[in-house]
Coordinates of C-alpha atoms and ligand atoms in Angstrom, one line a residue:
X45 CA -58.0 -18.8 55.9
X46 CA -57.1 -22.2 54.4
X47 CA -53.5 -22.1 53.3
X48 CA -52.9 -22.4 49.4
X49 CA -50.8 -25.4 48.2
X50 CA -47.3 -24.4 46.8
X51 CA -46.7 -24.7 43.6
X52 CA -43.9 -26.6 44.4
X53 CA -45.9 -29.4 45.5
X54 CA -48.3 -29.2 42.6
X55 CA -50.0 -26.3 43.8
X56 CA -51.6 -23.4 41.4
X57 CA -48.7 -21.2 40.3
X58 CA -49.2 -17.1 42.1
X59 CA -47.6 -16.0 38.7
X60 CA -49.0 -17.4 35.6
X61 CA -47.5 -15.2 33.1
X62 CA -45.9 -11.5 33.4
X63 CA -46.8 -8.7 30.7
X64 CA -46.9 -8.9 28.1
X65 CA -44.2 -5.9 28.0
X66 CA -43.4 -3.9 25.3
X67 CA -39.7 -4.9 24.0
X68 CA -36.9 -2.7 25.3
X69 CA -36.4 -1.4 22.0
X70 CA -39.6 -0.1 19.9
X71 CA -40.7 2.6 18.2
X72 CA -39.2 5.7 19.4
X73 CA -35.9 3.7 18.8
X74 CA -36.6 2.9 15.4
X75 CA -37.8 6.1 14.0
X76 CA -33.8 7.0 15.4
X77 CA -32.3 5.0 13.1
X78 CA -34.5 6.1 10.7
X79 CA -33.1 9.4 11.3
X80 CA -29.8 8.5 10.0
X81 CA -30.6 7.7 6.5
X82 CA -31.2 11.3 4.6
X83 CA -34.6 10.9 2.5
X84 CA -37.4 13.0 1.2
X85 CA -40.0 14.4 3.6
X86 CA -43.2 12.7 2.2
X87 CA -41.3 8.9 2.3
X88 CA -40.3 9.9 6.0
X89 CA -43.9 10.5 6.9
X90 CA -45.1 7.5 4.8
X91 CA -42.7 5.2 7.0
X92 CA -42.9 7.4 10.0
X93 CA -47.2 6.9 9.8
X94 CA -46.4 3.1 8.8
X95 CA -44.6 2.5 12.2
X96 CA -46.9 4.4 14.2
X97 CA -49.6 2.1 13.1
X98 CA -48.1 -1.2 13.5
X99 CA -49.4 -2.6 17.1
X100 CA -47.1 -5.9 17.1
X101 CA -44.0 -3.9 16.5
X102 CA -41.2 -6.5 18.0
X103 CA -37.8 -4.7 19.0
X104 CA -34.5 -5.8 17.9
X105 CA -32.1 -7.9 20.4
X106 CA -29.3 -5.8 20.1
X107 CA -26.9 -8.4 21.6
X108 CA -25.0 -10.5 19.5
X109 CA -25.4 -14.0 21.9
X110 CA -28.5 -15.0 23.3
X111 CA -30.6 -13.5 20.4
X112 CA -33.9 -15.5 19.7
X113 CA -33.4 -14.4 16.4
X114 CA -31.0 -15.2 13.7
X115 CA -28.0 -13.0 14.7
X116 CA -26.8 -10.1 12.2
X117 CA -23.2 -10.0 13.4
X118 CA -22.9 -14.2 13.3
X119 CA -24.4 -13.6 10.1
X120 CA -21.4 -10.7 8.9
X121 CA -18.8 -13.2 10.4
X122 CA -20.1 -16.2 8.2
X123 CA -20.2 -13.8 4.9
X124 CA -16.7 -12.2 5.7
X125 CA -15.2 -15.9 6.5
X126 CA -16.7 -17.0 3.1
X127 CA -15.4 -13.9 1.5
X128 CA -12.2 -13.8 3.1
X129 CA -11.6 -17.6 2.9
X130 CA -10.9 -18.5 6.1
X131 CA -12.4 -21.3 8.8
X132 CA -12.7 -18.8 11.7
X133 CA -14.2 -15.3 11.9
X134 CA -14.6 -12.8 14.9
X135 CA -16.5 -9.6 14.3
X136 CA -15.0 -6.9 16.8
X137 CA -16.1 -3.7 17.5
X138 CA -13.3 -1.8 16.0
X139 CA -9.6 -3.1 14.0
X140 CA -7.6 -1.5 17.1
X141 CA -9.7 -3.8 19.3
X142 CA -9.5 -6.7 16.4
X143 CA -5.2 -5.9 16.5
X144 CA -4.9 -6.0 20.6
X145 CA -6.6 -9.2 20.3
X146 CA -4.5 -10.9 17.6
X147 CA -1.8 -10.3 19.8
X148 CA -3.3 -11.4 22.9
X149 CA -4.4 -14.4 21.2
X150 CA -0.6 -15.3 20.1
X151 CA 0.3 -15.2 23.8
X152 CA 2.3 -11.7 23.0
X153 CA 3.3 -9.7 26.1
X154 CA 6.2 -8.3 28.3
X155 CA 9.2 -7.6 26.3
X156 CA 8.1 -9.3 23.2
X157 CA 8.7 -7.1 20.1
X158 CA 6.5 -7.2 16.9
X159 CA 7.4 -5.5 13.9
X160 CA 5.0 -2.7 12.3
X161 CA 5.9 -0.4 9.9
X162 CA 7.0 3.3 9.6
X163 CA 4.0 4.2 7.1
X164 CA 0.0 3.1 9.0
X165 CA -2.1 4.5 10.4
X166 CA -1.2 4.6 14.6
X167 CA -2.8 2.3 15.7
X168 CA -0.9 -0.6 14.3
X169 CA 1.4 0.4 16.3
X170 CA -0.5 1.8 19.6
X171 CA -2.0 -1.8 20.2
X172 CA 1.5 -3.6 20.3
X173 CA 1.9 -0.8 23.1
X174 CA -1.3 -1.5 24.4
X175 CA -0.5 -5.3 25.0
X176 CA 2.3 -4.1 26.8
X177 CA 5.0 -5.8 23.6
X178 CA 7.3 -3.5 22.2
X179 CA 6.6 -1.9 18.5
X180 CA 9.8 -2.4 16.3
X181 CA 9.2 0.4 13.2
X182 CA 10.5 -0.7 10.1
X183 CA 11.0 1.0 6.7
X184 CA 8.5 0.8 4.1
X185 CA 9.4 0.5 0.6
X186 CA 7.9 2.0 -2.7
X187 CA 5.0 0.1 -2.3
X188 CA 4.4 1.9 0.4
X189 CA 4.5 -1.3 3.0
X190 CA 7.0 -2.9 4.7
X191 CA 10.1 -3.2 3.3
X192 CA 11.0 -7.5 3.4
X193 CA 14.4 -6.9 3.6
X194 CA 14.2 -4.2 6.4
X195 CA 11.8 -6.7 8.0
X196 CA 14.3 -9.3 8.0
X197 CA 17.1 -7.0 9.3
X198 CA 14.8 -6.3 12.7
X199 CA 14.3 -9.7 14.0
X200 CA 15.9 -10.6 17.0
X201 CA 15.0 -13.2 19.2
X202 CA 12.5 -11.4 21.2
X203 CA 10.1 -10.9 17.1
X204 CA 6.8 -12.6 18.1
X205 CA 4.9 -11.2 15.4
X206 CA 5.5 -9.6 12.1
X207 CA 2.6 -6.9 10.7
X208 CA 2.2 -6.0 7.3
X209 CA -0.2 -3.3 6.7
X210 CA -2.1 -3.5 2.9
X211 CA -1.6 0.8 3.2
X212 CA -4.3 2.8 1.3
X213 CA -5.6 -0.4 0.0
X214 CA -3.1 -2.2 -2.0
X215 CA -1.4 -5.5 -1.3
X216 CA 1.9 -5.5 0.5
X217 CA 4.4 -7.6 -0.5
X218 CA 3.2 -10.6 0.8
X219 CA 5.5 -13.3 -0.9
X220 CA 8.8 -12.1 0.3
X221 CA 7.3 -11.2 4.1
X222 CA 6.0 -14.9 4.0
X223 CA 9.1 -15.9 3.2
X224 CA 11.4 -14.2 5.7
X225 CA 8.5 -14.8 8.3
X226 CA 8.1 -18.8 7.6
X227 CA 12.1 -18.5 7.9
X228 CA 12.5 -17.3 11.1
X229 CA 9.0 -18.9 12.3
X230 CA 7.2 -15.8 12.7
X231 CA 3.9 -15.6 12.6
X232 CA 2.2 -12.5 10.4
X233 CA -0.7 -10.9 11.4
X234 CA -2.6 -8.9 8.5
X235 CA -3.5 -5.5 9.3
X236 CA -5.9 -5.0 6.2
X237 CA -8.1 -1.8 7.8
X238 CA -7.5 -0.2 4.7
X239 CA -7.5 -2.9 1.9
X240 CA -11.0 -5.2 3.0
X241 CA -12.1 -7.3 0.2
X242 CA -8.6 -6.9 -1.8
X243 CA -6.6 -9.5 -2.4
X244 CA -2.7 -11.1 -3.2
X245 CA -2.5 -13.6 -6.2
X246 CA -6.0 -14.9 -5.9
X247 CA -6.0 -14.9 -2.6
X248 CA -7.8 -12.2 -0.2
X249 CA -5.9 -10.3 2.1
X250 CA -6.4 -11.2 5.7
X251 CA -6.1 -15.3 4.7
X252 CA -2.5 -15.3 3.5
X253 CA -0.9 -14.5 7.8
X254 CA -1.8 -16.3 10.6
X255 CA -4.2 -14.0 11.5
X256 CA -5.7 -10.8 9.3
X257 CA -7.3 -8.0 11.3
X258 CA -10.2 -5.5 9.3
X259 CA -11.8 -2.3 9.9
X260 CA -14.8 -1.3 9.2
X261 CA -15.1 2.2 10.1
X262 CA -16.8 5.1 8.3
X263 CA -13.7 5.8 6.6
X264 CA -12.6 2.4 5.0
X265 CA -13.5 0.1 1.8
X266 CA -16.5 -1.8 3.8
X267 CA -17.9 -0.2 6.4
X268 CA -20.6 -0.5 9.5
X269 CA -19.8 2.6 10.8
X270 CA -17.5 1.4 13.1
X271 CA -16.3 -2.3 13.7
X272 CA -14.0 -4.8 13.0
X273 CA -13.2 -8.5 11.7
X274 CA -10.4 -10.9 12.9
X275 CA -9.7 -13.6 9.9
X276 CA -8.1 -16.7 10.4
X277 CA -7.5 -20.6 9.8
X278 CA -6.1 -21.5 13.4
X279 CA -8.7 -23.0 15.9
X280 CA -6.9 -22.4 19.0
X281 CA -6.3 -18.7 17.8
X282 CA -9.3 -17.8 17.3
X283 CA -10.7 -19.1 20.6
X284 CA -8.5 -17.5 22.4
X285 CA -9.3 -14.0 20.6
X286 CA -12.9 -14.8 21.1
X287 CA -12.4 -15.1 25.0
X288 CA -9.9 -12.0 24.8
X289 CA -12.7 -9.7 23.1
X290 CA -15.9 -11.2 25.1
X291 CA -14.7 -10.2 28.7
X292 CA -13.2 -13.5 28.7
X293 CA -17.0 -14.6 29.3
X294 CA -15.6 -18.3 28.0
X295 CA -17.2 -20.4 25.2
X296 CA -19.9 -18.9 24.7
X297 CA -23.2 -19.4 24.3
X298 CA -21.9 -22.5 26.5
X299 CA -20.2 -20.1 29.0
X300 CA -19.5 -22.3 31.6
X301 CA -18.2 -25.0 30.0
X302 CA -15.2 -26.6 31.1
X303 CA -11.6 -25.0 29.2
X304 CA -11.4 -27.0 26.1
X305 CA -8.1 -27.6 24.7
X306 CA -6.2 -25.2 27.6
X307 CA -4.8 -22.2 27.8
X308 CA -8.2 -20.5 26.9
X309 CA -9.1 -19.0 30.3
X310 CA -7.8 -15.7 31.2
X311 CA -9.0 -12.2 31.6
X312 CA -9.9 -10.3 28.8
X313 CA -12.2 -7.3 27.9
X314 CA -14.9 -6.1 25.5
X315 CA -14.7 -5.8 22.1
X316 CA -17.8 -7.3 21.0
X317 CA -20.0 -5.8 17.9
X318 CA -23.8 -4.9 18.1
X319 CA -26.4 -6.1 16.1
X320 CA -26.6 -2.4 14.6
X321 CA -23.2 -2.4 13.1
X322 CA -23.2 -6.2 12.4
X323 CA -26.8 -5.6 10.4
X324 CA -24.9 -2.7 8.3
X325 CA -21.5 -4.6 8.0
X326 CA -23.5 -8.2 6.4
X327 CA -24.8 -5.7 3.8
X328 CA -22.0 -4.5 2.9
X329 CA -19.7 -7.0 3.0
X330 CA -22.3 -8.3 0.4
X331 CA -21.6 -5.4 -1.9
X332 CA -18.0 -5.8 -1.7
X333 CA -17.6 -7.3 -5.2
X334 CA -19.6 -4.0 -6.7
X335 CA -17.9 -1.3 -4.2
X336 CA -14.0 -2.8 -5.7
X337 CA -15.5 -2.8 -9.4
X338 CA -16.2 0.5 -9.1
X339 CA -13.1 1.7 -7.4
X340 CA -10.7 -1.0 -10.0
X341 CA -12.4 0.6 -12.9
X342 CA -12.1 4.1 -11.9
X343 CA -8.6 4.1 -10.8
X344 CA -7.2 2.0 -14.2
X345 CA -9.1 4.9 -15.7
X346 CA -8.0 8.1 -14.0
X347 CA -4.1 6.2 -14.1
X348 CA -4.2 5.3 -18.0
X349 CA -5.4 9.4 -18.7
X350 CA -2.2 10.5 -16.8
X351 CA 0.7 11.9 -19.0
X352 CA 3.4 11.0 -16.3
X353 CA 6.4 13.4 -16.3
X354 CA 10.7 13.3 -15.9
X355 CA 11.1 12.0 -12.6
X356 CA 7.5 10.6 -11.7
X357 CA 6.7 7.5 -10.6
X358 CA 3.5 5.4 -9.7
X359 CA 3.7 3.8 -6.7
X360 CA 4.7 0.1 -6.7
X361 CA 1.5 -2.1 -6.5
X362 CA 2.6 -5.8 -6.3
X363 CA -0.6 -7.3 -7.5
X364 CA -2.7 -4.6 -9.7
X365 CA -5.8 -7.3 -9.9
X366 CA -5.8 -7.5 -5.8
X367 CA -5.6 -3.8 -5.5
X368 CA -8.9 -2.5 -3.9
X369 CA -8.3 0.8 -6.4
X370 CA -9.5 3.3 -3.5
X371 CA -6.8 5.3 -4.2
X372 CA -3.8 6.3 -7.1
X373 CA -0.7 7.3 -5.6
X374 CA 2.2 8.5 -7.5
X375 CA 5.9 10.1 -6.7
X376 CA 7.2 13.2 -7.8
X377 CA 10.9 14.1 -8.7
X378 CA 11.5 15.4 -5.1
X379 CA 9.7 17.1 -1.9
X380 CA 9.9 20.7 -3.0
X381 CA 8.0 19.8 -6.5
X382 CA 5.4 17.4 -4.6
X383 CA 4.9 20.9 -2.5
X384 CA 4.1 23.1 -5.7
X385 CA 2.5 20.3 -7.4
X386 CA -0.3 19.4 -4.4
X387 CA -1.9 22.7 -4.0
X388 CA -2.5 23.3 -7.4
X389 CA -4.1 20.2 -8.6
X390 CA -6.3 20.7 -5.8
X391 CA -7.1 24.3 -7.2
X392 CA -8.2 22.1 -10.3
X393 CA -10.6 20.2 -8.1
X394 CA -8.8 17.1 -7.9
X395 CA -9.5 15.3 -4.4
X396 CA -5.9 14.6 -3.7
X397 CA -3.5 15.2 -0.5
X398 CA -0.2 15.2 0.2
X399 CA 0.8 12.0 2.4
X400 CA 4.0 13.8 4.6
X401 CA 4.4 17.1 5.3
X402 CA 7.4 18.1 7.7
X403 CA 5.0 20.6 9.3
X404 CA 1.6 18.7 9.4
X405 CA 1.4 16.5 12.3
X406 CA -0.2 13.0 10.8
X407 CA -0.9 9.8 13.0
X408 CA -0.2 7.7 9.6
X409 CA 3.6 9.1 9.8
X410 CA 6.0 7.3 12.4
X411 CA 8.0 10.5 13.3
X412 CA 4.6 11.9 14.7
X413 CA 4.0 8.9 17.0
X414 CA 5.0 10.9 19.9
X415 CA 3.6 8.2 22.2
X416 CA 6.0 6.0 21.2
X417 CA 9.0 7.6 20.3
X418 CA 9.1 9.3 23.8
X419 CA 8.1 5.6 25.6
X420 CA 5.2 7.4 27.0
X421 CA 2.9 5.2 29.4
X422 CA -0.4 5.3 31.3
X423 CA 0.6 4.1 34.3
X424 CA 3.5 4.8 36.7
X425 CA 4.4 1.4 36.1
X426 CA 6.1 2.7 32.9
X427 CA 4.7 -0.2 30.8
X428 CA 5.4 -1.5 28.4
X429 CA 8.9 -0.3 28.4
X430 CA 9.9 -1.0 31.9
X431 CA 10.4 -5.4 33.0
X432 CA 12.1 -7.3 30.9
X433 CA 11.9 -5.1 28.1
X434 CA 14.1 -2.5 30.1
X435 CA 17.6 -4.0 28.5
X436 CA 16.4 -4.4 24.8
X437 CA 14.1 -1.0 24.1
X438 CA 14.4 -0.1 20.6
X439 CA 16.2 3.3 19.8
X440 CA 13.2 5.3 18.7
X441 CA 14.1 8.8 16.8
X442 CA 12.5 11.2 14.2
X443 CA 14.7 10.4 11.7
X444 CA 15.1 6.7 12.2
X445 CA 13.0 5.9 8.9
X446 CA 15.0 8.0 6.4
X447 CA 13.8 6.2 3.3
X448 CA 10.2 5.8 4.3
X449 CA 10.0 10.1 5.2
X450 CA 11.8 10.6 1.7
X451 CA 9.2 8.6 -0.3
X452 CA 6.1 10.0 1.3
X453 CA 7.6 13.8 0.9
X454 CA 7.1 13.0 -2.4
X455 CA 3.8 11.3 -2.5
X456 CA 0.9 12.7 -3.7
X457 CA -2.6 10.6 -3.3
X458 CA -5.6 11.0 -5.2
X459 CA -9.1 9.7 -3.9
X460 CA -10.9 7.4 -6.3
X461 CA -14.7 7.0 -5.7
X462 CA -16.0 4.1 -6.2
X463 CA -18.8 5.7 -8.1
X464 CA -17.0 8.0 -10.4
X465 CA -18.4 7.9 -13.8
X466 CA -15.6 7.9 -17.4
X467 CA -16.1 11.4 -17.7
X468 CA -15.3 12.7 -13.6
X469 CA -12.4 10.1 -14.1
X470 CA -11.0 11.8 -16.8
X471 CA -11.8 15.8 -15.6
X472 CA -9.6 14.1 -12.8
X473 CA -6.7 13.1 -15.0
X474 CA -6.7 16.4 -17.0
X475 CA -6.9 18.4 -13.8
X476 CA -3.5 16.3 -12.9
X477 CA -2.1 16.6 -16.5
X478 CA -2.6 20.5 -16.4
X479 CA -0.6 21.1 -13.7
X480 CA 2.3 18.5 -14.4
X481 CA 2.6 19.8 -17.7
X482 CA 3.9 23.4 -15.4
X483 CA 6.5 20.9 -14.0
X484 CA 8.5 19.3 -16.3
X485 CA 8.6 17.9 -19.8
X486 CA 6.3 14.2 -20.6
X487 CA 8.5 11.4 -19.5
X488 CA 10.2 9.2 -22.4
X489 CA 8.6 5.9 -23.0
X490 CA 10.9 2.9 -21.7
X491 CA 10.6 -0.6 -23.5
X492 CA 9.5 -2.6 -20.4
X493 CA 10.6 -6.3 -20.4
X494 CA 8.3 -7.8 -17.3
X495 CA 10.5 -10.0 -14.9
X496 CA 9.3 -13.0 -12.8
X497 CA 8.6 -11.5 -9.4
X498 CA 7.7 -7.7 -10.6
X499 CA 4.0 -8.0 -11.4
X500 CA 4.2 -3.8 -11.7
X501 CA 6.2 -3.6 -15.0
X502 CA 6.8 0.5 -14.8
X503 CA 9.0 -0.4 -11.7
X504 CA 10.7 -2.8 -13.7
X505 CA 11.8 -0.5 -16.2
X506 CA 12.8 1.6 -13.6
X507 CA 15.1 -0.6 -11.5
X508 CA 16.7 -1.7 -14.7
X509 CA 17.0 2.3 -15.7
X510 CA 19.0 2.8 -12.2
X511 CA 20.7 -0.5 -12.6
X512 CA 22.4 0.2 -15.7
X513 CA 23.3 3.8 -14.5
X514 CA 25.2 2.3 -11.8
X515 CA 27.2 -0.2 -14.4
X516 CA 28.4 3.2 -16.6
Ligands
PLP210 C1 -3.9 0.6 9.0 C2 -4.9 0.8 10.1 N1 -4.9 -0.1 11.1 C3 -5.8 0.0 12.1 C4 -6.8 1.0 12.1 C5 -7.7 1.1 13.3 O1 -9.0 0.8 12.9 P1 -10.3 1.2 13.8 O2 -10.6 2.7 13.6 O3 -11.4 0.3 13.2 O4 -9.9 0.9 15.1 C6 -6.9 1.9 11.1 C7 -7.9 2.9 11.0 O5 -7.8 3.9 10.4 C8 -5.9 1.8 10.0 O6 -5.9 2.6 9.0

């Protein structure tokens, strides 16, 4: 048998060409996702008996590098960058993931601190934990967000990062925290899970901090099911997040490139988003403008048709235009009225909740972050509170955020579709007027005289009201 020349020397290659194959991901897979959209049973079939007849059906790439085609999630991060305002964009698979990140990527660790406050959801707080920094819990005022003043009050040396949250969609005060933070040289990171799209004086949340961290999970203003977005203007910052969330695969698609500017190369873990949810999150971040129109218009409406009462109070929003409008929130005279009130405007088929409730365990509330208040940890290490942190640990309690537990006992939160029509909007405001009218008698009007710095003129008048009292 005469021996065959290798290919190597110019020889006839032994494989000219493997497959074709059918792409990873076909049919079945489709008709899946399918699945998840609710329709009629004769456009099912009609797509359904389209698919099956297709014979060059080619499958998604469902990772977000390497992709031959245009990629959906660089796609969602060029929109939201756009959107947002910002040079630099990292789509995440989740706003915890997008938080532990923008810590990681400020070079926060052992004993740091960085301050969060008493009113988010947990996981603000959870990731400081979970980049082994310590969470300082501050106050929040009645915006409902942190408190500047409280803020300033917490720093101490060891403050590497400050973390306003835009709670239940509406801005937080974002001048004063700027303020005390560009004081102390602080740097803020935005957690806007709750308030994507919204926005403080013209500009959208998530591009006034150093860094601005989004969810996009079923349950938020955008949304891709789950996911997450990291906003910001800061190179170096965002290439270290990038590195942080992508197993610290470096650079990529030029993954073995050398380190660029330094301190880029370190070990991270996974936090990257799929083509599925960065597909569903382009779209939506598309919509954004038409999914806030609908909330802004609904909740001006619903607030306008309320006849407020003696001793109520809207919650403080510090820029009404910015507000995302996914929700009105407004105070009553005290706890034990909020607790009659609540359950019978929801009798009138109002969606609305209470926010605190001494005997409802809630991960939004500080006093039920058990993990933290008891310094729990994973590990027999003890981290994060045992190092260097040992000598400085915050003294965590129950009742350490008196003002913050006081506000929310009196808090009562109505949801505000985005696609309520004028007349749900106002069944919702007569549903709340009924039962406040049970309360107490309409509250007399107060001639409001707007003062620079209180965009919310009702809190004004109020400050002034409480003001005087305190001169007689
Ligand atoms: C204020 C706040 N921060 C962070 C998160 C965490 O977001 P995700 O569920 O995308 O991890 C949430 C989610 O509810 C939130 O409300």
């Amino acid at each position: 048998m005469t021996e065959k020349k290798l290919a190597i020397d110019g020889g006839p290659k032994a494989v000219e060409q493997l497959g074709p194959f059918p792409t990873k991901i076909g049919k079945s897979e489709l008709l899946e996702v399918l699945d998840l959209w609710e329709m009629s049973e004769g456009t099912k079939k009609q797509i359904v008996s389209l698919i099956e007849k297709e014979t060059d059906l080619k499958g998604p790439h469902l990772f977000r590098y390497y992709n031959p085609r245009p990629s959906k999630v660089a796609a969602a991060e060029k929109a939201m960058r756009e959107m947002v305002g910002v040079k630099h964009c990292l789509a995440t698979n989740s706003c915890t993931s997008a938080l532990v990140a923008s810590y990681r990527a400020l070079g926060i660790g052992a004993g740091d601190e960085v301050i969060v406050p008493a009113y988010t959801f947990f996981a603000t707080s959870a990731t400081v934990a979970a980049a082994n920094a310590i969470p300082v819990i501050v106050e929040v005022d009645d915006t409902l967000c942190l408190d500047p003043e409280a803020v300033e009050k917490a720093i101490t040396p060891r403050t590497k990062a400050i973390v306003p949250v835009h709670m239940r969609g509406a801005p937080a005060q974002m001048d004063a925290l700027l303020d005390v933070a560009n004081r102390h040289g602080i740097p803020i990171i935005e957690d806007a899970a709750q308030a994507g799209g919204g926005s403080f004086r013209g500009k959208r949340l998530g591009s006034l901090g150093t860094m601005g961290c989004f969810s996009f999970d079923y349950y938020k203003v955008i949304v891709s099911g789950e996911g997450g977005f990291i906003t910001t203007n800061d190179k170096r910052l965002y290439t270290r997040a990038q590195n942080w969330h992508d197993c610290a695969a470096c650079w990529r698609p030029d993954r073995f490139a050398e380190e660029q500017e330094g301190e880029e190369l370190f070990c991270g873990e996974n936090y990257r988003m799929s083509e599925l949810e960065g597909a569903v999150a382009l779209a939506q971040i598309r919509r954004t403008e038409e999914i806030l129109t609908g909330h802004r218009r609904a909740k001006k409406r619903i607030k306008a048709g309320i006849e407020p009462i003696e001793g109520m109070r809207f919650r403080r929003v510090t820029d009404e235009a910015g507000d995302t409008g996914i929700c009105l929130v407004f105070f009553l005279k005290d706890a034990e009225q909020t607790k009659k009130a609540l359950p019978a405007i929801q009798a009138e088929g109002v969606p609305a909740g209470g926010i605190y409730d001494k005997k409802v365990r809630d991960w939004h509330v500080f006093n039920y972050w058990q993990h933290i208040l008891e310094k729990k940890s994973v590990a027999s290490d003890n981290l994060p509170w045992s190092g260097v942190a040992k000598e400085n640990l915050p003294k965590y309690s129950t009742d350490m955020c008196p003002r913050t537990l006081g506000l929310l006992s009196r808090a009562i939160m109505v949801d505000v579709d985005t696609n309520l029509s004028d007349a749900d909007c106002d069944a919702v405001a007569e549903g709340i007027n009924k039962v406040l009218k049970t309360l107490g008698s309409a509250r007399k009007p107060t001639t409001v005289v707007p003062k620079k710095g209180h965009a919310d003129t009702e809190y004004q008048a109020e400050t002034d009201v409480v003001k005087n009292r305190k001169k007689k």
